[in-house]
Short mmCIF file of C-alpha atoms and ligand atoms in Angstrom, two decimals:
data_model
loop_
_atom_site.label_atom_id
_atom_site.label_comp_id
_atom_site.label_asym_id
_atom_site.label_seq_id
_atom_site.Cartn_x
_atom_site.Cartn_y
_atom_site.Cartn_z
CA MET H 1 -177.94 -103.80 29.18
CA PRO H 2 -176.62 -107.35 29.33
CA VAL H 3 -175.59 -108.71 32.68
CA GLU H 4 -171.89 -109.42 32.91
CA PRO H 5 -171.73 -112.73 34.78
CA ASN H 6 -167.94 -112.75 34.95
CA GLN H 7 -167.59 -109.46 36.74
CA ALA H 8 -168.63 -108.52 40.24
CA PHE H 9 -168.66 -105.84 42.89
CA VAL H 10 -167.28 -107.27 46.11
CA THR H 11 -167.55 -106.08 49.70
CA LEU H 12 -166.71 -107.47 53.13
CA ALA H 13 -168.17 -107.66 56.64
CA THR H 14 -166.71 -109.39 59.69
CA SER H 15 -169.24 -108.10 62.24
CA ASP H 16 -172.93 -107.35 62.34
CA ALA H 17 -172.26 -103.62 62.38
CA TYR H 18 -170.19 -103.78 59.19
CA CYS H 19 -172.96 -105.97 57.70
CA MET H 20 -175.18 -102.89 57.90
CA GLY H 21 -172.61 -101.10 55.74
CA SER H 22 -172.33 -103.99 53.28
CA LEU H 23 -176.09 -104.06 52.93
CA VAL H 24 -176.09 -100.39 51.96
CA VAL H 25 -173.30 -100.99 49.43
CA GLY H 26 -175.35 -103.75 47.77
CA LYS H 27 -178.58 -101.81 47.86
CA CYS H 28 -177.22 -98.66 46.30
CA LEU H 29 -175.41 -100.60 43.57
CA ARG H 30 -178.70 -102.33 42.72
CA ARG H 31 -180.69 -99.13 42.90
CA HIS H 32 -178.34 -97.53 40.39
CA GLY H 33 -178.85 -100.41 37.98
CA THR H 34 -175.53 -102.20 37.94
CA THR H 35 -175.21 -104.99 35.39
CA ARG H 36 -172.55 -106.76 37.45
CA LYS H 37 -172.93 -109.47 40.08
CA LEU H 38 -172.91 -108.51 43.74
CA VAL H 39 -170.78 -110.49 46.17
CA VAL H 40 -170.30 -110.04 49.89
CA MET H 41 -167.64 -111.91 51.85
CA VAL H 42 -168.59 -112.50 55.48
CA SER H 43 -166.83 -114.12 58.40
CA PRO H 44 -168.54 -117.08 60.09
CA ASN H 45 -169.48 -115.14 63.24
CA ILE H 46 -172.09 -112.83 61.72
CA SER H 47 -175.65 -113.34 62.90
CA ARG H 48 -178.24 -115.27 60.95
CA GLU H 49 -180.43 -112.16 60.75
CA GLU H 50 -177.72 -110.09 59.06
CA ARG H 51 -176.86 -112.93 56.78
CA LEU H 52 -180.45 -113.26 55.60
CA SER H 53 -180.67 -109.54 54.91
CA LEU H 54 -177.51 -109.77 52.83
CA GLU H 55 -178.87 -112.77 50.91
CA ASP H 56 -181.85 -110.62 49.90
CA VAL H 57 -179.61 -108.15 48.11
CA PHE H 58 -176.42 -109.95 47.02
CA ASP H 59 -176.03 -112.66 44.38
CA GLU H 60 -173.48 -114.43 46.54
CA VAL H 61 -172.82 -114.37 50.30
CA ILE H 62 -169.49 -116.14 50.70
CA VAL H 63 -168.17 -117.19 54.09
CA VAL H 64 -164.43 -116.65 54.41
CA ASP H 65 -161.96 -117.28 57.20
CA MET H 66 -161.09 -114.23 59.20
CA LEU H 67 -157.54 -113.04 58.65
CA ASN H 68 -156.03 -110.71 61.22
CA SER H 69 -152.65 -109.02 61.14
CA ARG H 70 -152.80 -108.49 64.93
CA ASP H 71 -150.05 -106.00 64.28
CA ARG H 72 -150.70 -103.85 67.31
CA ALA H 73 -147.66 -101.65 66.85
CA HIS H 74 -148.59 -100.36 63.40
CA LEU H 75 -152.31 -100.29 64.12
CA PHE H 76 -151.55 -98.12 67.13
CA TRP H 77 -149.89 -95.55 64.89
CA LEU H 78 -152.89 -95.72 62.58
CA GLY H 79 -155.06 -95.01 65.62
CA ARG H 80 -157.31 -97.95 64.70
CA PRO H 81 -156.53 -101.02 66.82
CA ASP H 82 -159.58 -102.70 65.28
CA LEU H 83 -158.32 -102.80 61.69
CA GLY H 84 -156.13 -105.93 61.79
CA VAL H 85 -159.11 -107.88 60.47
CA THR H 86 -159.01 -105.92 57.23
CA PHE H 87 -156.46 -108.52 56.07
CA THR H 88 -159.59 -110.61 55.46
CA LYS H 89 -160.09 -108.37 52.42
CA LEU H 90 -157.23 -110.22 50.73
CA HIS H 91 -159.54 -113.20 50.22
CA CYS H 92 -161.23 -111.27 47.42
CA TRP H 93 -158.42 -112.49 45.16
CA THR H 94 -159.74 -116.05 45.60
CA LEU H 95 -163.02 -115.24 43.81
CA THR H 96 -161.77 -116.78 40.59
CA GLN H 97 -165.28 -117.46 39.30
CA TYR H 98 -165.00 -113.80 38.21
CA THR H 99 -162.45 -112.39 35.81
CA LYS H 100 -162.54 -108.83 37.07
CA CYS H 101 -163.97 -107.26 40.23
CA VAL H 102 -164.34 -103.95 41.99
CA PHE H 103 -163.88 -104.04 45.76
CA LEU H 104 -165.85 -101.56 47.85
CA ASP H 105 -165.38 -101.09 51.59
CA ALA H 106 -168.51 -101.63 53.67
CA ASP H 107 -168.37 -97.94 54.66
CA THR H 108 -168.82 -96.63 51.12
CA LEU H 109 -171.95 -95.11 49.66
CA VAL H 110 -172.47 -95.36 45.91
CA LEU H 111 -174.29 -92.31 44.52
CA CYS H 112 -174.79 -93.36 40.89
CA ASN H 113 -174.00 -96.16 38.45
CA VAL H 114 -170.25 -96.79 38.50
CA ASP H 115 -170.05 -99.80 36.16
CA GLU H 116 -167.49 -97.93 34.06
CA LEU H 117 -164.95 -98.86 36.74
CA PHE H 118 -164.72 -102.27 35.06
CA GLU H 119 -162.97 -100.61 32.12
CA ARG H 120 -159.94 -100.14 34.41
CA GLU H 121 -157.21 -102.66 35.08
CA GLU H 122 -155.70 -104.16 38.24
CA LEU H 123 -154.75 -102.39 40.42
CA SER H 124 -156.72 -99.19 39.92
CA ALA H 125 -157.59 -97.08 42.94
CA ALA H 126 -157.94 -93.47 44.04
CA PRO H 127 -155.35 -91.53 46.06
CA ASP H 128 -155.57 -91.68 49.82
CA PRO H 129 -156.47 -88.20 51.13
CA GLY H 130 -153.92 -88.55 53.94
CA TRP H 131 -150.97 -89.50 51.70
CA PRO H 132 -151.85 -89.13 48.03
CA ASP H 133 -148.84 -91.13 46.80
CA CYS H 134 -150.58 -94.11 48.39
CA PHE H 135 -153.88 -95.39 47.11
CA ASN H 136 -156.85 -95.81 49.38
CA SER H 137 -157.92 -99.45 49.53
CA GLY H 138 -161.61 -98.70 50.11
CA VAL H 139 -162.33 -98.82 46.34
CA PHE H 140 -160.15 -100.75 43.91
CA VAL H 141 -160.30 -102.72 40.67
CA PHE H 142 -158.63 -106.15 40.72
CA ARG H 143 -158.39 -109.48 38.94
CA PRO H 144 -159.02 -112.53 41.14
CA SER H 145 -156.10 -114.94 40.98
CA LEU H 146 -154.98 -117.63 43.39
CA GLU H 147 -151.42 -116.83 42.49
CA THR H 148 -151.79 -113.17 43.44
CA HIS H 149 -153.60 -114.26 46.62
CA SER H 150 -150.72 -116.45 47.75
CA CYS H 151 -148.16 -113.80 46.80
CA LEU H 152 -150.07 -111.31 48.94
CA LEU H 153 -150.08 -113.69 51.92
CA GLU H 154 -146.41 -114.37 51.40
CA HIS H 155 -145.76 -110.63 51.32
CA ALA H 156 -147.74 -110.20 54.54
CA LYS H 157 -145.72 -112.95 56.12
CA MET H 158 -142.36 -111.56 55.09
CA CYS H 159 -142.93 -107.82 55.36
CA GLY H 160 -146.14 -107.23 57.29
CA SER H 161 -148.04 -104.02 56.61
CA PHE H 162 -146.82 -100.55 57.39
CA ASP H 163 -150.22 -99.53 58.76
CA GLY H 164 -151.18 -102.91 60.19
CA GLY H 165 -154.16 -103.13 57.80
CA ASP H 166 -154.69 -104.16 54.20
CA GLN H 167 -153.99 -100.70 52.80
CA GLY H 168 -150.36 -100.67 53.93
CA LEU H 169 -149.84 -104.16 52.58
CA LEU H 170 -151.52 -103.51 49.23
CA ASN H 171 -149.59 -100.29 48.69
CA ALA H 172 -146.31 -102.07 49.36
CA PHE H 173 -147.33 -104.92 47.05
CA PHE H 174 -148.61 -102.76 44.17
CA SER H 175 -145.78 -100.36 44.81
CA ASP H 176 -145.57 -98.78 41.35
CA TRP H 177 -149.15 -97.48 41.52
CA ALA H 178 -148.03 -93.91 42.25
CA ILE H 179 -145.85 -93.52 39.16
CA LYS H 180 -146.38 -96.20 36.55
CA ASP H 181 -149.74 -95.81 34.85
CA ILE H 182 -152.01 -92.82 35.29
CA HIS H 183 -154.98 -94.91 34.06
CA LYS H 184 -154.75 -96.81 37.32
CA HIS H 185 -155.38 -93.60 39.25
CA LEU H 186 -159.10 -93.43 39.77
CA PRO H 187 -160.43 -89.89 40.08
CA PHE H 188 -161.03 -88.88 43.68
CA ILE H 189 -164.79 -88.70 43.01
CA TYR H 190 -164.79 -92.54 42.99
CA ASN H 191 -163.57 -92.60 46.57
CA LEU H 192 -164.36 -89.28 48.15
CA GLY H 193 -163.03 -89.59 51.68
CA ALA H 194 -165.62 -87.94 53.90
CA ASN H 195 -162.84 -86.15 55.82
CA ALA H 196 -161.90 -84.27 52.63
CA ILE H 197 -165.14 -82.34 53.04
CA TYR H 198 -163.70 -80.41 55.97
CA THR H 199 -159.98 -80.67 55.14
CA TYR H 200 -160.50 -79.04 51.72
CA LEU H 201 -163.95 -77.54 51.81
CA PRO H 202 -163.47 -75.19 48.81
CA ALA H 203 -162.58 -78.17 46.59
CA PHE H 204 -165.61 -79.99 47.90
CA HIS H 205 -167.79 -77.03 46.97
CA LYS H 206 -166.24 -76.91 43.51
CA TYR H 207 -166.26 -80.64 42.71
CA GLY H 208 -168.42 -82.33 45.35
CA HIS H 209 -171.47 -82.45 43.10
CA GLN H 210 -169.55 -84.84 40.82
CA ALA H 211 -169.02 -87.37 43.62
CA LYS H 212 -169.83 -90.95 42.66
CA ILE H 213 -168.74 -92.87 45.75
CA VAL H 214 -168.45 -91.40 49.23
CA HIS H 215 -166.23 -93.23 51.71
CA PHE H 216 -166.82 -92.78 55.44
CA LEU H 217 -163.25 -93.66 56.30
CA GLY H 218 -161.92 -93.21 59.80
CA MET H 219 -163.37 -93.96 63.21
CA ASN H 220 -166.83 -92.56 62.63
CA LYS H 221 -169.21 -94.62 60.54
CA PRO H 222 -172.75 -93.70 59.48
CA TRP H 223 -174.17 -96.49 61.62
CA HIS H 224 -172.73 -94.74 64.70
CA VAL H 225 -174.65 -91.57 63.98
CA PRO H 226 -178.38 -91.29 64.47
CA TYR H 227 -180.52 -90.53 61.48
CA GLN H 228 -181.54 -86.87 61.74
CA GLU H 229 -185.29 -87.04 61.83
CA HIS H 230 -185.92 -83.32 61.76
CA PRO H 231 -183.06 -81.74 59.88
CA SER H 232 -182.13 -78.21 60.60
CA THR H 233 -183.64 -74.96 59.33
CA GLU H 234 -180.76 -72.59 58.91
CA VAL H 235 -177.42 -73.63 57.58
CA PRO H 236 -174.39 -71.51 56.80
CA GLN H 237 -173.27 -72.01 53.22
CA TRP H 238 -169.86 -73.31 54.23
CA ASP H 239 -170.89 -75.95 56.70
CA SER H 240 -168.97 -79.16 56.26
CA ASN H 241 -170.85 -80.91 59.05
CA ARG H 242 -174.10 -80.25 57.23
CA ALA H 243 -172.75 -81.76 54.02
CA LEU H 244 -171.64 -84.82 55.94
CA GLU H 245 -174.97 -85.02 57.69
CA LYS H 246 -176.68 -85.15 54.30
CA TYR H 247 -174.55 -88.10 53.25
CA VAL H 248 -175.22 -89.83 56.56
CA ASN H 249 -178.95 -89.34 56.13
CA LEU H 250 -178.71 -90.65 52.60
CA TRP H 251 -176.88 -93.67 53.97
CA TRP H 252 -179.78 -94.29 56.39
CA ALA H 253 -182.25 -93.80 53.55
CA GLU H 254 -180.47 -96.55 51.61
CA TYR H 255 -180.29 -98.72 54.70
CA TYR H 256 -184.01 -98.52 55.37
CA GLY H 257 -184.76 -98.75 51.68
CA HIS H 258 -184.61 -102.51 51.92
CA THR H 259 -187.98 -102.77 53.59
CA LYS H 260 -190.92 -101.18 51.82
CA THR H 261 -192.47 -99.98 55.08
CA HIS H 262 -189.38 -98.08 56.12
CA LEU H 263 -188.91 -96.63 52.68
CA ASN H 264 -192.46 -95.27 52.73
CA GLU H 265 -191.95 -93.74 56.16
CA LEU H 266 -188.76 -92.12 55.04
CA THR H 267 -190.24 -90.80 51.82
CA HIS H 268 -192.88 -88.98 53.84
CA GLU H 269 -190.26 -87.50 56.10
CA LEU H 270 -188.09 -86.36 53.25
CA GLN H 271 -190.80 -85.00 51.00
CA ASP H 272 -190.17 -81.44 52.20
CA ASP H 273 -186.51 -81.93 51.49
CA GLU H 274 -185.45 -83.87 48.37
CA PRO H 275 -187.03 -86.93 46.77
CA ILE H 276 -185.13 -90.10 47.60
CA GLU H 277 -184.22 -90.86 44.00
CA GLU H 278 -182.57 -87.46 43.78
CA LEU H 279 -180.54 -87.87 46.90
CA GLY H 280 -177.45 -88.70 44.90
CA THR H 281 -177.17 -85.03 44.04
CA LEU H 282 -177.80 -83.80 47.55
CA VAL H 283 -174.45 -82.15 47.88
CA THR H 284 -175.29 -79.60 45.25
CA ALA H 285 -178.65 -78.76 46.77
CA PRO H 286 -178.58 -75.43 48.56
CA CYS H 287 -178.33 -76.06 52.27
CA SER H 288 -181.13 -73.67 52.90
CA SER H 289 -183.90 -74.43 55.25
CA HIS H 290 -182.46 -76.21 58.22
CA VAL H 291 -181.23 -75.47 61.70
CA ASP H 292 -178.03 -77.31 62.42
CA THR H 293 -179.03 -79.23 65.50
CA SER H 294 -177.20 -82.31 64.38
CA PRO H 295 -174.42 -83.89 66.35
CA HIS H 296 -171.18 -82.70 64.81
CA TRP H 297 -169.51 -85.46 62.89
CA SER H 298 -166.17 -84.65 64.40
CA GLU H 299 -167.62 -84.77 67.90
CA PRO H 300 -169.68 -87.94 68.03
CA SER H 301 -169.57 -87.96 71.81
CA THR H 302 -171.93 -84.96 72.00
CA THR H 303 -174.80 -87.29 71.20
CA SER H 304 -174.84 -90.86 72.24
CA PRO H 305 -174.58 -92.83 69.03
CA THR H 306 -176.55 -95.61 70.63
CA ALA H 307 -179.31 -93.28 71.78
CA SER H 308 -182.67 -94.81 71.16
CA HIS H 309 -184.11 -93.27 68.05
CA PRO H 310 -187.30 -94.18 66.24
CA HIS H 311 -185.45 -94.40 62.96
CA ASN H 312 -182.20 -95.59 64.30
CA PRO H 313 -182.90 -98.59 66.44
CA LYS H 314 -179.75 -100.24 65.21
CA SER H 315 -177.16 -97.49 65.48
CA VAL H 316 -174.14 -98.99 67.16
CA SER H 317 -171.12 -97.65 68.95
CA PRO H 318 -167.59 -98.04 67.57
CA ALA H 319 -166.84 -100.45 70.41
CA GLU H 320 -169.72 -102.68 69.35
CA ASP H 321 -168.23 -102.86 65.85
CA ARG H 322 -165.35 -104.77 67.27
CA GLU H 323 -167.43 -107.25 69.23
CA GLU H 324 -167.30 -110.66 67.76
CA LYS H 325 -170.67 -112.19 68.37
CA ILE H 326 -170.60 -115.87 67.60
CA PRO H 327 -174.14 -117.18 67.46
CA SER H 328 -174.07 -120.93 67.97
CA GLU H 329 -176.26 -121.45 64.97
CA SER H 330 -173.85 -120.00 62.47
CA VAL H 331 -171.00 -122.02 63.88
CA GLN H 332 -172.87 -125.31 64.10
CA LYS H 333 -174.62 -125.05 60.79
CA PRO H 334 -172.23 -123.74 58.18
CA THR H 335 -173.69 -123.33 54.73
CA SER H 336 -172.45 -125.25 51.78
CA ASP H 337 -170.20 -122.44 50.65
CA ALA H 338 -168.58 -122.16 54.06
CA PRO H 339 -165.06 -123.45 54.38
CA SER H 340 -164.68 -126.43 56.69
CA SER H 341 -162.97 -124.43 59.42
CA SER H 342 -163.83 -121.03 60.83
CA THR H 343 -160.31 -120.11 61.71
CA CYS H 344 -158.94 -116.67 62.26
CA TYR H 345 -155.40 -116.84 60.91
CA GLN H 346 -152.97 -115.35 63.34
CA LEU H 347 -150.60 -113.26 61.28
CA GLU H 348 -149.49 -111.32 64.33
CA ASP H 349 -145.98 -112.67 64.45
CA MET H 350 -145.62 -112.49 60.73
CA CYS H 351 -146.16 -108.77 60.79
CA SER H 352 -144.50 -107.52 63.90
CA ASN H 353 -141.59 -109.89 64.38
CA LEU H 354 -139.85 -110.85 61.20
CA ASP H 355 -137.42 -113.22 62.92
CA VAL H 356 -140.25 -115.39 64.05
CA VAL H 357 -142.48 -115.05 61.07
CA SER H 358 -140.49 -116.51 58.31
CA ALA H 359 -140.79 -120.00 59.73
CA VAL H 360 -144.54 -119.89 60.22
CA GLU H 361 -147.11 -120.74 57.60
CA PRO H 362 -150.75 -119.59 57.91
CA GLU H 363 -151.76 -123.24 57.76
CA ASP H 364 -149.48 -124.00 60.71
CA LEU H 365 -151.08 -121.22 62.65
CA GLU H 366 -154.48 -122.49 61.72
CA ARG H 367 -153.63 -125.95 63.01
CA SER H 368 -152.10 -124.69 66.24
CA GLU H 369 -155.17 -122.53 66.82
CA LEU H 370 -157.41 -125.53 66.55
CA GLN H 371 -155.43 -127.70 68.95
CA GLU H 372 -157.00 -128.51 72.30
CA PRO H 373 -154.92 -127.69 75.40
CA GLN H 374 -152.73 -130.72 76.08
CA ASP H 375 -152.91 -130.83 79.87
CA GLU H 376 -153.75 -128.87 82.98
CA GLN H 377 -150.41 -127.06 83.08
CA LYS H 378 -150.92 -125.95 79.50
CA GLN H 379 -154.38 -124.68 80.42
CA GLU H 380 -152.95 -122.63 83.30
CA GLU H 381 -150.31 -121.18 81.00
CA ASP H 382 -153.03 -120.29 78.52
CA VAL H 383 -155.07 -118.54 81.22
CA SER H 384 -152.15 -116.47 82.48
CA GLY H 385 -151.13 -115.73 78.89
CA ALA H 386 -154.67 -114.61 78.11
CA GLU H 387 -154.72 -112.41 81.22
CA SER H 388 -151.49 -110.66 80.32
CA ALA H 389 -152.65 -110.30 76.70
CA LEU H 390 -155.86 -108.79 78.02
CA SER H 391 -154.09 -106.25 80.20
CA GLU H 392 -151.74 -105.45 77.31
CA ALA H 393 -154.75 -105.01 75.05
CA GLU H 394 -156.39 -102.77 77.67
CA SER H 395 -153.37 -100.53 77.86
CA ASP H 396 -153.20 -100.48 74.05
CA ALA H 397 -156.84 -99.46 74.02
CA GLY H 398 -156.07 -96.71 76.55
CA ARG H 399 -153.26 -95.38 74.36
CA ALA H 400 -155.48 -95.61 71.29
CA ASP H 401 -158.21 -93.65 73.12
CA ALA H 402 -155.69 -90.98 74.09
CA LEU H 403 -154.42 -90.81 70.52
CA HIS H 404 -157.96 -90.63 69.20
CA GLU H 405 -158.78 -87.82 71.61
CA SER H 406 -155.69 -85.93 70.55
CA LEU H 407 -156.54 -86.37 66.85
CA GLU H 408 -160.11 -85.20 67.49
CA HIS H 409 -158.77 -82.18 69.33
CA ARG H 410 -156.44 -81.36 66.45
CA LYS H 411 -159.26 -81.76 63.94
CA ARG H 412 -161.46 -79.39 65.94
CA TRP H 413 -158.58 -76.90 66.08
CA GLU H 414 -158.07 -77.13 62.30
CA GLU H 415 -161.78 -76.61 61.75
CA GLY H 416 -161.56 -73.42 63.76
CA HIS H 417 -163.33 -74.74 66.86
CA VAL H 418 -160.77 -73.42 69.30
CA ASP H 419 -161.40 -73.89 73.00
CA TYR H 420 -159.92 -70.52 74.06
CA MET H 421 -161.13 -70.85 77.63
CA GLY H 422 -160.06 -74.47 78.16
CA LYS H 423 -157.57 -76.79 76.53
CA ASP H 424 -156.43 -74.17 74.01
CA ALA H 425 -156.08 -71.33 76.52
CA PHE H 426 -152.92 -69.31 76.02
CA GLU H 427 -151.53 -70.53 79.34
CA ASN H 428 -151.76 -74.18 78.18
CA ILE H 429 -150.20 -73.39 74.83
CA ARG H 430 -147.33 -71.62 76.58
CA ILE H 431 -146.70 -74.69 78.76
CA LYS H 432 -146.62 -76.89 75.63
CA LEU H 433 -144.21 -74.47 73.91
CA ASP H 434 -141.94 -74.44 76.97
CA GLN H 435 -141.92 -78.24 76.99
CA PHE H 436 -141.09 -78.28 73.31
CA LEU H 437 -138.26 -75.76 73.63
CA ASP H 438 -136.67 -77.46 76.66
O1 UPG O 501 -164.16 -104.90 62.10
C1 UPG O 501 -164.11 -104.75 60.86
C2 UPG O 501 -163.29 -103.77 60.26
C3 UPG O 501 -163.30 -103.66 58.88
N1 UPG O 501 -164.05 -104.49 58.10
C4 UPG O 501 -164.03 -104.41 56.62
O2 UPG O 501 -162.82 -103.79 56.23
C5 UPG O 501 -163.10 -102.54 55.60
C6 UPG O 501 -162.03 -101.51 55.99
O3 UPG O 501 -162.25 -101.03 57.32
P1 UPG O 501 -162.72 -99.52 57.53
O4 UPG O 501 -163.21 -99.38 58.93
O5 UPG O 501 -163.65 -99.16 56.44
O6 UPG O 501 -161.34 -98.79 57.35
P2 UPG O 501 -161.16 -97.24 56.92
O7 UPG O 501 -161.63 -96.37 58.02
O8 UPG O 501 -161.75 -97.04 55.58
O9 UPG O 501 -159.53 -97.15 56.90
C7 UPG O 501 -158.52 -97.27 55.92
O10 UPG O 501 -157.57 -98.25 56.36
C8 UPG O 501 -158.00 -99.60 56.29
C9 UPG O 501 -156.88 -100.48 56.82
O11 UPG O 501 -155.73 -100.43 56.04
C10 UPG O 501 -158.38 -99.95 54.88
O12 UPG O 501 -158.96 -101.25 54.89
C11 UPG O 501 -159.42 -98.98 54.36
O13 UPG O 501 -159.77 -99.27 53.03
C12 UPG O 501 -158.86 -97.56 54.47
O14 UPG O 501 -159.80 -96.63 53.96
C13 UPG O 501 -164.51 -102.19 56.08
O15 UPG O 501 -165.15 -101.24 55.26
C14 UPG O 501 -165.16 -103.54 56.07
O16 UPG O 501 -165.47 -103.94 54.76
C15 UPG O 501 -164.86 -105.44 58.69
O17 UPG O 501 -165.58 -106.16 58.02
N2 UPG O 501 -164.87 -105.55 60.07
MN1 MN O 502 -163.45 -97.84 54.75
#
């Protein structure tokens, strides 16, 4: 099949942890024989090591400025204070060397060739499992255009994003997606949200074998979960955790696939299970001969995600995802395709305070970010400002943790894991009911 030089799959990573995800995206697209170019956008802070790994797999590794909504209010409601940086995704519209592209989140896993997506038009995407009249922005077809890019930034500036991330913004911008053209609705199998496995398990059993792209959306990413070296021996037929575990193991198989040594090791380990090339159909394989000793996906805290593991030396915690490591080398020695500045645009005010925003241009923010403190008094103000921002951020993080814990608890409840003797004891429920009725 001829290579299509004007079309590309595009992904994004702004930290070393997400680079692991991007690498898997590139590797599985290659393994399934795509005829399109592979592009990864990275922020300047990623390590040299990750960058080199990406260069092995992708046709282009493009350094882009980090764009952050810093919209703490909306991100708090989303339960993901870390997702402001997803505004960086908007830079994909600047890739005008391509006429049409498919964006894939770094936490997606491609199970087969999906080049047919290029037959769709901008903006095609699959429904979001949480609110199906919105599309999920983890997989979408778009046409790069500088005009669309500036309209999107303008929209961000004027209206912000209702979830603080790119998905809220894109849904508001492409607002007729839900009703206008059914061809722009990608089937769910092109963006199978991993949470759908337990929220609608019967549908997963009916249609899961048709899945083409799995999306590990939400807090838990495959790189947080250790590869299961000795999978279980006895699995109930309706075990959503087991299905997820299979996808996670497949993700690790793809991850290690980039070095021949690791691939060989893994092939030996999996030979009693399924051959690696067949793993794309794992979901239909009978979950027969394994004991479920895996950490439950919905309860990552039961096993330390960073636990040392012979096949998981790199598994990282969610907190590490958010760390911005800035190796001096990557800052001092930008590559030729790197923009001259490595600025993180501050769109905070644009999104959360419309009175302030309208007067501020991203470029202005960029300039003010780069300015040196004028004098000692200014430096002191900066320090006290930073301290109060830090304590505010800490209390935000505390609230986000509490929210996360409450969502996890609810998920466990919905999955039938009721803690009758503890949190869900009748006495506690009665107290909650009394509070509600007061
Ligand atoms: O620190 C980060 C966070 C995100 N990303 C990139 O942005 C994408 C989106 O973030 P992700 O953690 O995958 O978000 P989801 O859990 O998938 O959450 C939903 O909400 C996000 C914010 O609106 C959307 O970007 C997603 O597509 C949507 O699925 C990632 O895959 C990466 O490509 C980074 O590079 N660094
Ligand atoms: Mn995602």
